[in-house]
Coordinates of C-alpha atoms and ligand atoms in Angstrom, one line a residue:
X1 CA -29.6 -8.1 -0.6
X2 CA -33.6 -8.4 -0.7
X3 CA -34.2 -12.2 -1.8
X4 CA -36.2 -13.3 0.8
X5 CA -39.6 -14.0 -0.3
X6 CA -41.8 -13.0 2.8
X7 CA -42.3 -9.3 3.8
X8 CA -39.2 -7.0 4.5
X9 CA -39.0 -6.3 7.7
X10 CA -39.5 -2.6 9.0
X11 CA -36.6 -1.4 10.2
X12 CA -33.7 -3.8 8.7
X13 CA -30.6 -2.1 8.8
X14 CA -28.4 -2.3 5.7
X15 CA -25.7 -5.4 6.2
X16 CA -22.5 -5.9 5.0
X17 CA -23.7 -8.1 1.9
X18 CA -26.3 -5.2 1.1
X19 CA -23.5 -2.8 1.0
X20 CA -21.3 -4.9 -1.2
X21 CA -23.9 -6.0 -3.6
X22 CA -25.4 -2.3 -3.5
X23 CA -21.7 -0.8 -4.4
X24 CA -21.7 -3.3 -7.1
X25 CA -24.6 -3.5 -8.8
X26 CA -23.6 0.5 -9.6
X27 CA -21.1 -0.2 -11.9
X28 CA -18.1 1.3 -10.0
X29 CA -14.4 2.1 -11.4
X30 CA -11.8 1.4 -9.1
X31 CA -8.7 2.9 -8.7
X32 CA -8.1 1.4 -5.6
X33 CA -7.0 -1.5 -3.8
X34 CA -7.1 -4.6 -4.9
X35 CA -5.7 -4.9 -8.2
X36 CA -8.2 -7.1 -9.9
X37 CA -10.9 -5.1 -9.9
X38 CA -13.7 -7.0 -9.9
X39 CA -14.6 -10.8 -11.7
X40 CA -14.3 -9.3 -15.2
X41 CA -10.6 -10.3 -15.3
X42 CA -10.9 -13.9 -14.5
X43 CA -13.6 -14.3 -16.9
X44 CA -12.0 -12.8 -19.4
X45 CA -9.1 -14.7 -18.6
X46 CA -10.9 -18.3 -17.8
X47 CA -11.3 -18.6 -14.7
X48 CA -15.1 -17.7 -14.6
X49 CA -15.5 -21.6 -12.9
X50 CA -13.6 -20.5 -9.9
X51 CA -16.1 -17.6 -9.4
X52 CA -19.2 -19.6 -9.7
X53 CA -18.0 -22.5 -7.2
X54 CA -16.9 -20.2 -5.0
X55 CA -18.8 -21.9 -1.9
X56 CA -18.0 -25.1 -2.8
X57 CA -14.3 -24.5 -3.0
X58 CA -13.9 -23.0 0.5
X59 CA -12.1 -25.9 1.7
X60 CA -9.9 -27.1 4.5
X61 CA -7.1 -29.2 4.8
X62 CA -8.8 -32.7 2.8
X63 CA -6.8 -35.2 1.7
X64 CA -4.6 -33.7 -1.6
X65 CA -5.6 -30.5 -0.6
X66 CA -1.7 -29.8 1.0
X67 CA -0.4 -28.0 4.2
X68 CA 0.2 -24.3 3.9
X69 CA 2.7 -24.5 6.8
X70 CA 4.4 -28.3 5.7
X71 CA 3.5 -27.8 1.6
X72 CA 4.4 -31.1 -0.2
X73 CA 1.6 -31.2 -2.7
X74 CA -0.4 -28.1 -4.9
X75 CA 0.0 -25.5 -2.7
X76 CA 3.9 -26.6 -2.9
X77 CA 3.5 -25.9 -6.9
X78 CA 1.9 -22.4 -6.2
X79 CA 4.8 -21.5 -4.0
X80 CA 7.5 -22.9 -6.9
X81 CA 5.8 -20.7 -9.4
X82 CA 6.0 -17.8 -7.6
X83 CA 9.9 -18.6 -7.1
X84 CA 10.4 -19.0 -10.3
X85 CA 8.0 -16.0 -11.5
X86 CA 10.1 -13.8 -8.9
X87 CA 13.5 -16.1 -9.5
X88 CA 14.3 -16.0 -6.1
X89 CA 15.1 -19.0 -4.2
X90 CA 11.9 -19.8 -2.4
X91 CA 8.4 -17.8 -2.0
X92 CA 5.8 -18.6 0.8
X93 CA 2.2 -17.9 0.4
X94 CA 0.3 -15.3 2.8
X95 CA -3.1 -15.3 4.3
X96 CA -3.0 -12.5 6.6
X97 CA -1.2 -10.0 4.2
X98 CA 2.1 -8.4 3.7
X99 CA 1.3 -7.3 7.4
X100 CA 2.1 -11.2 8.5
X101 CA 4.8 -11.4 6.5
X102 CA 7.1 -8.5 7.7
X103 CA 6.5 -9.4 11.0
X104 CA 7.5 -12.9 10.3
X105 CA 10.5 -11.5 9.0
X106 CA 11.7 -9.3 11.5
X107 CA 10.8 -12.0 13.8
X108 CA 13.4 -13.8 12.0
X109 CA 15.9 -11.8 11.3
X110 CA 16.1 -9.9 14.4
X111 CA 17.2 -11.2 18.0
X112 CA 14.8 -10.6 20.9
X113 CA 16.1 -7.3 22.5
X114 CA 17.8 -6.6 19.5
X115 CA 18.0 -3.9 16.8
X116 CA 16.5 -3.2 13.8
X117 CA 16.7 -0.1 11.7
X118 CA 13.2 0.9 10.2
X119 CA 12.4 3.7 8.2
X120 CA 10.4 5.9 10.6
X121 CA 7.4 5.7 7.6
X122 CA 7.0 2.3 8.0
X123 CA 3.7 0.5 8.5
X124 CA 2.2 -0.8 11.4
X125 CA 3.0 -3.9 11.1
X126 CA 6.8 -3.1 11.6
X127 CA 6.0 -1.4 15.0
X128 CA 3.7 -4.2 15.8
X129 CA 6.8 -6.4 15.1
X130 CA 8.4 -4.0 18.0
X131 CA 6.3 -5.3 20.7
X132 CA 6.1 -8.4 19.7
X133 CA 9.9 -9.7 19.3
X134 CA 10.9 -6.5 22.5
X135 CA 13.1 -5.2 19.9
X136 CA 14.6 -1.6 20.0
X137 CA 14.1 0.8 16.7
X138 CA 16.6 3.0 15.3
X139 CA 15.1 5.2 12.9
X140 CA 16.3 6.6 9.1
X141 CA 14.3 8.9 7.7
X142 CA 13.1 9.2 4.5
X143 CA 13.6 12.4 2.6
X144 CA 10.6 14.9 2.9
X145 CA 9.1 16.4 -0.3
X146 CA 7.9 19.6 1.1
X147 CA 6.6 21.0 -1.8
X148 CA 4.0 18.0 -1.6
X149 CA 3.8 17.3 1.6
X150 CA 4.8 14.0 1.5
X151 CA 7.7 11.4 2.3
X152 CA 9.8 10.6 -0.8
X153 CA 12.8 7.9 -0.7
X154 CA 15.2 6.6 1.6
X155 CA 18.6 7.4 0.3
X156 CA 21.7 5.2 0.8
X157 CA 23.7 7.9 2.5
X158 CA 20.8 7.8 5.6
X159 CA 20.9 4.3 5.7
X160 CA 24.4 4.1 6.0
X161 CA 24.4 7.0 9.0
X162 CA 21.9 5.0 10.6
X163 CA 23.9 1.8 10.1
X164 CA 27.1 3.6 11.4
X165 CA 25.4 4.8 14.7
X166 CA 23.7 1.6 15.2
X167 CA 26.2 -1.0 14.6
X168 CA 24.8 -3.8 16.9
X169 CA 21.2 -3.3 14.8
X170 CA 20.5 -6.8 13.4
X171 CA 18.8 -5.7 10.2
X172 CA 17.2 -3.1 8.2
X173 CA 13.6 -2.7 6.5
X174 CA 11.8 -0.1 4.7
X175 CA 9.0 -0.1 2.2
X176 CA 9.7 0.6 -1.7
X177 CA 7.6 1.7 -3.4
X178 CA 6.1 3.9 -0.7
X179 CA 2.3 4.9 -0.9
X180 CA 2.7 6.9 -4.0
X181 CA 5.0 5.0 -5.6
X182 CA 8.6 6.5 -4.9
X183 CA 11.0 4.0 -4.8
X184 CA 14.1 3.8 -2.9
X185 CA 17.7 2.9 -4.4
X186 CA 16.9 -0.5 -3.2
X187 CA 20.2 -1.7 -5.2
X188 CA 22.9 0.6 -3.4
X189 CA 21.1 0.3 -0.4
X190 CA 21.8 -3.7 -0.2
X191 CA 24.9 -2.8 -1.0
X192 CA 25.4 -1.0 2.2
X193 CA 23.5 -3.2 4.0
X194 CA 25.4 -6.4 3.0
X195 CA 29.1 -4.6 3.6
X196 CA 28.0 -4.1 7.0
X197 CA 27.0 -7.8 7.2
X198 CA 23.2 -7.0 8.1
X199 CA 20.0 -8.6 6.4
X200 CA 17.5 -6.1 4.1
X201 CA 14.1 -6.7 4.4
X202 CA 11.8 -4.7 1.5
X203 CA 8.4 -4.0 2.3
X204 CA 7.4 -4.0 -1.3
X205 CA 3.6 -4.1 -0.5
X206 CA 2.8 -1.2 -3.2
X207 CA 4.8 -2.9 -6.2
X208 CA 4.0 -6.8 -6.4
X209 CA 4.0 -5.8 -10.2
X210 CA 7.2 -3.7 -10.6
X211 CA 9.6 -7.1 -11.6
X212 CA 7.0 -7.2 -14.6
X213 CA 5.5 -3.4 -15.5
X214 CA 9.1 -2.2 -15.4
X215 CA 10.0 -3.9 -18.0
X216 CA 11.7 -2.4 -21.0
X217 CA 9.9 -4.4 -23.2
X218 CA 6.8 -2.8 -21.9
X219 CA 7.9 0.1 -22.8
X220 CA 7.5 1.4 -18.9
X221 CA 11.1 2.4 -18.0
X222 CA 10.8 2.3 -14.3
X223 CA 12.3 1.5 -11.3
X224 CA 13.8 -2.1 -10.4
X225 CA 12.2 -4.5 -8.2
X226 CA 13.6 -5.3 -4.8
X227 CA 13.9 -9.0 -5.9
X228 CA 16.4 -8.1 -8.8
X229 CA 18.0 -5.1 -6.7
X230 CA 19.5 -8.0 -4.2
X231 CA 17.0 -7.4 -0.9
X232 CA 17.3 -10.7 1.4
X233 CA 13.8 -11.0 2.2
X234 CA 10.6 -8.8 -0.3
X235 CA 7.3 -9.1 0.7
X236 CA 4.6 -8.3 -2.0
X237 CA 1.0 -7.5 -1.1
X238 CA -0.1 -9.7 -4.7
X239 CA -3.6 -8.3 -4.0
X240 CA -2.9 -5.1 -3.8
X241 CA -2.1 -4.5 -7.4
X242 CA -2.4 -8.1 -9.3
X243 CA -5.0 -10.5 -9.3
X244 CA -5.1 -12.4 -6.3
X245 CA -7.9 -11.6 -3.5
X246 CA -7.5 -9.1 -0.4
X247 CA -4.8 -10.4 2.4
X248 CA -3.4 -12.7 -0.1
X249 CA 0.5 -12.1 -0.1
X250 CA 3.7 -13.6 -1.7
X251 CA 6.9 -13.6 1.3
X252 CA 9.9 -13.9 -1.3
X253 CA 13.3 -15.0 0.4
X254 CA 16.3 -14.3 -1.7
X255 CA 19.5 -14.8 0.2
X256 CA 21.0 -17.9 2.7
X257 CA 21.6 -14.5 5.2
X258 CA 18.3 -15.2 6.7
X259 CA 18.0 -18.9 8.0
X260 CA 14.7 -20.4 6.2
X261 CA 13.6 -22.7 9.2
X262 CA 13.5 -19.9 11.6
X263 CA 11.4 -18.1 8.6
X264 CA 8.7 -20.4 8.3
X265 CA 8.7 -21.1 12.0
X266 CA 7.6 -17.3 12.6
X267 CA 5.5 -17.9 9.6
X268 CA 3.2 -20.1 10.7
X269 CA 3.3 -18.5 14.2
X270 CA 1.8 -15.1 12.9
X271 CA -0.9 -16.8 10.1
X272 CA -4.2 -18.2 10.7
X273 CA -4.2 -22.5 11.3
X274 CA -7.8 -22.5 8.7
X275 CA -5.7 -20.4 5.9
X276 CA -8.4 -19.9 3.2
X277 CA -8.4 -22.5 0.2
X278 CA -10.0 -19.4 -2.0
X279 CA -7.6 -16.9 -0.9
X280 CA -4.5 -19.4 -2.0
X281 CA -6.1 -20.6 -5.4
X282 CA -6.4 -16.9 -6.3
X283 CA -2.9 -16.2 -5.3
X284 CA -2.5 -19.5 -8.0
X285 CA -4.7 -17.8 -10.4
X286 CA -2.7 -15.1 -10.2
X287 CA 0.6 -16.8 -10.8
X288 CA -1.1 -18.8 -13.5
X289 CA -1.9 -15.1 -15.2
X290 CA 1.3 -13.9 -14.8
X291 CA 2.9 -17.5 -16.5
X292 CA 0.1 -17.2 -19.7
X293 CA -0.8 -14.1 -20.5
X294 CA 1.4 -11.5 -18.6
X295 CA 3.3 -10.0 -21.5
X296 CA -0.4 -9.2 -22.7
X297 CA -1.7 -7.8 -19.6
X298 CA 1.5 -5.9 -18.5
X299 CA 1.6 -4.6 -22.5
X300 CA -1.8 -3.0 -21.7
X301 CA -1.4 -1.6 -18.7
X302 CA 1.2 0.1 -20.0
X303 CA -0.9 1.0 -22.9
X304 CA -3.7 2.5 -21.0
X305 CA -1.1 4.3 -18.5
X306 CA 0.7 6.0 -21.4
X307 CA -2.8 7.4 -22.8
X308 CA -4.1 7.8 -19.7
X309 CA -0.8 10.0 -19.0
X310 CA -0.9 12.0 -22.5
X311 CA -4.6 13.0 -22.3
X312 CA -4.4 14.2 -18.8
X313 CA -1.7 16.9 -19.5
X314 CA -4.7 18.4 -22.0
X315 CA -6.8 19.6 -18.7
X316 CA -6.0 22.6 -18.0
X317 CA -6.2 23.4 -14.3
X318 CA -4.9 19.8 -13.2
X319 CA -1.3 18.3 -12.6
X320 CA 0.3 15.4 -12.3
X321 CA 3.2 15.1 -10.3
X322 CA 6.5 13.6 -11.9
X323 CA 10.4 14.0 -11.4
X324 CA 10.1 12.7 -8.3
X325 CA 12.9 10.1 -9.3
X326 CA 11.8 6.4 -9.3
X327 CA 8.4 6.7 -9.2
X328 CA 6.4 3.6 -10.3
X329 CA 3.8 4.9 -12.9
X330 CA 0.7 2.9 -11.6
X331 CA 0.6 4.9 -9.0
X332 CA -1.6 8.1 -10.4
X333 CA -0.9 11.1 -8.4
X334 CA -2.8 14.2 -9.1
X335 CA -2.4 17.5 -7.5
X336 CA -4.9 20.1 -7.3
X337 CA -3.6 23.0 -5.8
X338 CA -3.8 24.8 -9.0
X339 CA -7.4 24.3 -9.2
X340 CA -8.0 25.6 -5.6
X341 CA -9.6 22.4 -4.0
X342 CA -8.1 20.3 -2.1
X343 CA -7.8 16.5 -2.9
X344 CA -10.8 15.0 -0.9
X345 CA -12.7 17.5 -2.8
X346 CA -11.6 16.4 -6.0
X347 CA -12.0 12.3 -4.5
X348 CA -16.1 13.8 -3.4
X349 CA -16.6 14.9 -7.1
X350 CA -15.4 11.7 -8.4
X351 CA -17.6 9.4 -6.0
X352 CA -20.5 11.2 -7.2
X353 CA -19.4 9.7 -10.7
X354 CA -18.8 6.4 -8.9
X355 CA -15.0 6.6 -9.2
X356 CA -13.2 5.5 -6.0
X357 CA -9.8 6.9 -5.8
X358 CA -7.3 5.2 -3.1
X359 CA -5.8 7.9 -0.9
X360 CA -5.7 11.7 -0.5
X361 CA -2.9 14.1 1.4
X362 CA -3.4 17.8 1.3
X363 CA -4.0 18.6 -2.6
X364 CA -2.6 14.9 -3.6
X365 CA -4.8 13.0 -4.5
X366 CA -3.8 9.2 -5.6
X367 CA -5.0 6.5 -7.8
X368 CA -4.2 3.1 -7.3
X369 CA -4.5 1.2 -11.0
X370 CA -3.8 -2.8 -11.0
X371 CA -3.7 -5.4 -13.6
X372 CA -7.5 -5.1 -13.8
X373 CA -8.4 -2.0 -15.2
X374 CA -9.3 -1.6 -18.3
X375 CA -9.1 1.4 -20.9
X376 CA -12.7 2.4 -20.5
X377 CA -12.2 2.9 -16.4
X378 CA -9.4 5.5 -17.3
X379 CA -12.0 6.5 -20.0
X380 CA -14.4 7.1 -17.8
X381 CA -12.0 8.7 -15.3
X382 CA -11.0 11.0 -18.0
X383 CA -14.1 12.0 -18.7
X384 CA -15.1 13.0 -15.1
X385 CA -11.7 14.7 -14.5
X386 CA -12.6 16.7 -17.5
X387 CA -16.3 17.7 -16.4
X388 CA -15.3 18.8 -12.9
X389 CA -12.7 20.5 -14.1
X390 CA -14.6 23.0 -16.2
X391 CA -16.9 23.3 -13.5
X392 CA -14.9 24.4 -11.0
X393 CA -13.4 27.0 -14.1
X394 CA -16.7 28.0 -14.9
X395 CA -17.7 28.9 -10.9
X396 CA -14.0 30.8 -10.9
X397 CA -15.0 32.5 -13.8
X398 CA -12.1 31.0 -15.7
X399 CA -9.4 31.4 -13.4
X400 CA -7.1 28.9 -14.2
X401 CA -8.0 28.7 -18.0
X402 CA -4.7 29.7 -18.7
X403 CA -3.4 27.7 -16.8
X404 CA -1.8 24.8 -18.4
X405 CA -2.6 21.1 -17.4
X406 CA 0.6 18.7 -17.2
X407 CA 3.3 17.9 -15.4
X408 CA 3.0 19.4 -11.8
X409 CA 6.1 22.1 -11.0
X410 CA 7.5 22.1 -7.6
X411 CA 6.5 25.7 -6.9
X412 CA 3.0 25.3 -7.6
X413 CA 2.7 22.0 -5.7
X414 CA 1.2 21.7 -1.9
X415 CA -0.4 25.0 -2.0
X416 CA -4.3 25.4 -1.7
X417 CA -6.4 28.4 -2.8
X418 CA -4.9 30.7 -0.1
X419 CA -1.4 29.8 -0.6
X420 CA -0.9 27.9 2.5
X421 CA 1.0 24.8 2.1
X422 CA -1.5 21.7 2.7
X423 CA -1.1 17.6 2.6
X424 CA -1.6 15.3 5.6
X425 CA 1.0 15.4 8.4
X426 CA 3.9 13.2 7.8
X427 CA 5.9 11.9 10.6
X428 CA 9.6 14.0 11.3
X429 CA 12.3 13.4 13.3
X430 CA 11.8 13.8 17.2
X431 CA 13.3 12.8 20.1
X432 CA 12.6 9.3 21.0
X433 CA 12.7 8.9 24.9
X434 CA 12.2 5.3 26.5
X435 CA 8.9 3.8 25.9
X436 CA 6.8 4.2 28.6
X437 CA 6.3 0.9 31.1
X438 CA 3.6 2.5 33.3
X439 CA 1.0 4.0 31.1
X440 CA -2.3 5.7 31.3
X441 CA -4.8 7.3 29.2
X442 CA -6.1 11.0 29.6
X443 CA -7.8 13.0 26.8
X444 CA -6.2 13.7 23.7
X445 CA -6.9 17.9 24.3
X446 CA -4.6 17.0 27.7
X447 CA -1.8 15.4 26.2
X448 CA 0.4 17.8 24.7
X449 CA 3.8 17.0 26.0
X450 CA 3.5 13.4 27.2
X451 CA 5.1 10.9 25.7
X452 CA 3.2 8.4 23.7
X453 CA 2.7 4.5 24.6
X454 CA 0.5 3.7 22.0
X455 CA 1.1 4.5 18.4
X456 CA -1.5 6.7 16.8
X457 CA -2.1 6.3 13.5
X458 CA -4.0 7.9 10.6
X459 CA -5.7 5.4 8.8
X460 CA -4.8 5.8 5.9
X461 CA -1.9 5.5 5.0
X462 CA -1.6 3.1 8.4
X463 CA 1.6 5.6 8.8
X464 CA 2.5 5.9 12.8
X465 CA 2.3 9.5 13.0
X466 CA 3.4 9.8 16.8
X467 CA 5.3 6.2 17.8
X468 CA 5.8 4.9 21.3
X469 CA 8.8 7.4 22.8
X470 CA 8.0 10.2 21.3
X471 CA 6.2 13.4 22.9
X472 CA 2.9 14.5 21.2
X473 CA 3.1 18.1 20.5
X474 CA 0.2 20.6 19.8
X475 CA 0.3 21.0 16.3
X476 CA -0.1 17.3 16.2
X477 CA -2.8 17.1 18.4
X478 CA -4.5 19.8 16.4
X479 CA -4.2 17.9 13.3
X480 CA -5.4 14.5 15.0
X481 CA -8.6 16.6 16.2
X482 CA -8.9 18.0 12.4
X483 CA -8.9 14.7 10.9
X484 CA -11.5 12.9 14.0
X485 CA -13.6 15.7 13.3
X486 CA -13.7 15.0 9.5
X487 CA -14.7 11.9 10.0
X488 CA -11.3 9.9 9.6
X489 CA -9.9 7.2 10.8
X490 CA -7.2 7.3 13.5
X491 CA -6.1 4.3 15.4
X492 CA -4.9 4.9 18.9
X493 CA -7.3 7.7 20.2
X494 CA -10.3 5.5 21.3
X495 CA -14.2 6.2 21.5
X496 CA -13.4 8.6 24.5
X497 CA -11.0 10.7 22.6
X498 CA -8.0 9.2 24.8
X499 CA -4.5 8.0 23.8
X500 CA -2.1 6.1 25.8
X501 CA 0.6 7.8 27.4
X502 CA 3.4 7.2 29.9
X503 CA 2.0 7.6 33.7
Ligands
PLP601 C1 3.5 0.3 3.0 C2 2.6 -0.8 3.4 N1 3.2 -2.0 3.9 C3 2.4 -3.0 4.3 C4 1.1 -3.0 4.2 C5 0.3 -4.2 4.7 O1 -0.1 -4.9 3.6 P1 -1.4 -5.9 3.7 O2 -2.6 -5.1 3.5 O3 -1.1 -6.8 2.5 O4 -1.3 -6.6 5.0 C6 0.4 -1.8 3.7 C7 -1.0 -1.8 3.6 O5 -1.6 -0.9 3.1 C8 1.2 -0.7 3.3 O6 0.7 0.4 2.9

């Protein structure tokens, strides 16, 4: 940002605006969160005004301008088209994200000191939920797709184990999609669930789009959302993959199981008093594209997925993974451990060419698409996949000419150029000892063996990868070390290099 007319100072650091407008102004493709990617979409779509009163529109509570927390007025209408959009029987409007939301609803569906069964790849805000509400976690544990390296669904079978050893547990959450897009049975899972007389709570902040881009009419034959599938409580991250802006969420209740005035209770104890005016008119914007013109839009995303899909399968070297079940198809996952790089080489390569990818685990590497992109991102994305390709061939001397692009086989997946299975650590199953009362905090080198009070947490996927109760091992520390070193986030293993252990 350089409008100031005088001089430029010196030695003026970069700001946030600079960065923003700097990222902007080079004409990025985004394949990452959020969904809209960028104020094309609303202009395209009419809503250009919004963007250019911006300023003027950040409100707060004015006369006619509603109460998030006692709606009567438009913010009441946002929330009805939403329930209707979703048909469930009411939908509440989020400012502080899915994350508020889930823990409103555990809040409300669990007793303090109770339990609540939670797949162990659940996201922070479910252990945060923990602490908050002193509630005890039994764990189910999603399958784990070695070949990948990475956590695939919950079945019914382990949720019914877990149910059947934890029969006091109040309720049960997981997420569907997960990170990549594998969906659980959410339908034969409720029906578990509601035999036993408990609540089901969907963290369904990767697939606010699946009641809509799963449609047969869209020709994208994928898997149901946890609305239709009979979930008591779904919470959708909007922005995340439609059109509404970052931390704006949609809490959809589905079932009298879960009493509504304890709901919005915990609601408006977990959200901010000032909720944003511009982050609930784009959640209304969004509805609003969804009511007028989201045949269209869901038609085309459909339409650029299916190219995008066909042309990919014509580079030779890289694969895309299928046949993992229900996988929702907006979720792009490449591997490239037939090319001998791993994924954050492959994600470098593409930020040269100003493609941002959204996550990358071992020689996965994902794309996040939303109702936003257009055909000439996955043009463009196409066209860089191609060029890197052929030079990594070329410096290989053609070793993987023959090797056909396409659908990625099991064998060949998770291995890098020596062989060695790679992708990010994913949490497994471990002892879980009392959380710690009396804690302390000593080096992360020094903690092999103690049992953890703090969750650590690569960031992301925002995954717990050692929770509360459990003892760190080696390996683990290793890998934590590995990832610090490459410059990645981890939450839980402060400036020092500490984490929080029992004393
Ligand atoms: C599985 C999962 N659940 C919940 C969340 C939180 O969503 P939000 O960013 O809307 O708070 C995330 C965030 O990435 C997530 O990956």
């Amino acid at each position: 940002m350089n409008q100031q007319t005088g001089p430029k100072a010196p030695d003026r650091v970069e700001t946030t605006a600079d960065f923003l407008l700097n990222h902007a102004a080079a004409r990025p493709v985004s394949f990452h969160m959020p969904g809209h990617k960028g104020s094309q979409l609303y202009r395209r779509y009419g809503y250009g005004d919004f963007l250019d009163s911006f300023m003027d529109c950040d409100i707060t509570e004015i006369p006619g301008a509603d109460n998030l927390f006692q709606t009567e007025g438009i913010l009441a209408r946002t929330q009805e088209r939403y329930a209707k959009l979703y048909e469930v029987s009411r939908s509440y409007m989020l400012i502080n994200g899915t994350s508020a939301g889930i823990i409103a609803a555990i809040l409300a569906s669990v007793k303090e000191g109770g339990t609540l069964l939670m797949a162990r790849n659940c996201h922070k805000s479910v252990f945060n939920a923990l602490t908050l509400g002193n509630i005890r976690p039994a764990y189910m544990y999603p399958e784990m797709l070695e070949e990948y390296g990475i956590l695939g669904q919950v079945t019914p079978e382990e949720v019914a184990r877990s149910l059947k050893e934890n029969p006091a547990a109040d309720a049960v959450i997981l997420p569907s999609p997960n990170y990549y897009g594998i969906c659980s049975d959410i339908r034969s899972i409720a029906e578990v669930v509601h035999k036993q007389g408990k609540i089901l709570i969907v963290d369904q902040a990767h697939g606010a789009h699946l009641k809509w881009l799963s449609q047969r009419e869209h020709s994208g034959v994928g898997p149901e959302c946890a609305e239709d599938a009979g979930a008591d409580i779904v919470i959708n991250s909007i922005h995340k993959t439609l059109a509404s802006f970052t931390q704006s969420a949609v809490l959809n209740l589905n079932s009298d199981r879960v009493d509504r005035y304890i709901l919005e209770d915990k609601l408006q104890a977990v959200q901010s008093t000032s909720p944003s005016y511009i982050l609930m008119a784009s959640l209304d914007i969004s509805a609003d594209l969804l009511e007028c013109s989201g045949r269209e839009l869901m038609r085309q995303w459909n339409e650029t997925l299916d190219y995008f899909y066909e042309e990919v399968r014509t580079i030779p070297g890289l694969q895309v993974i299928s046949g993992l079940g229900e996988l929702d198809r907006s979720k792009i996952n490449l591997d490239t451990s037939q090319l001998g790089i791993t994924a954050a080489q492959l994600e470098e390569c593409l930020m040269k060419r100003r493609i941002f990818s959204e996550l990358t685990t071992g020689s996965i590497l994902m794309l996040m698409t939303g109702i936003g992109n257009r055909r000439q991102d996955f043009e463009r994305l196409l066209t860089a996949l191609k060029e890197i390709c052929s030079e990594i061939n070329r410096a290989q001397d053609g070793s993987f000419q023959n090797c056909k692009g396409g659908e990625s086989s099991i064998e060949a997946a998770g291995q890098n150029s020596t062989g060695k299975a790679t992708g990010g650590r994913m949490p497994c199953k471990k002892e879980l000892h009392p959380i710690p009362k009396k804690k302390e905090r000593v080096p992360l080198e020094a903690a092999a063996g103690r049992i953890c009070a703090s969750s650590i947490i690569p960031y992301p996927p925002g995954i717990p990868l050692i929770c509360p109760g459990e003892a760190l091992e080696q390996e683990e520390i290793d890998y934590i070390t590995e990832l610090r070193m490459a410059g990645e986030k981890v939450i839980g293993v402060n400036d020092e290099n500490e984490v929080t252990v029992g004393a």
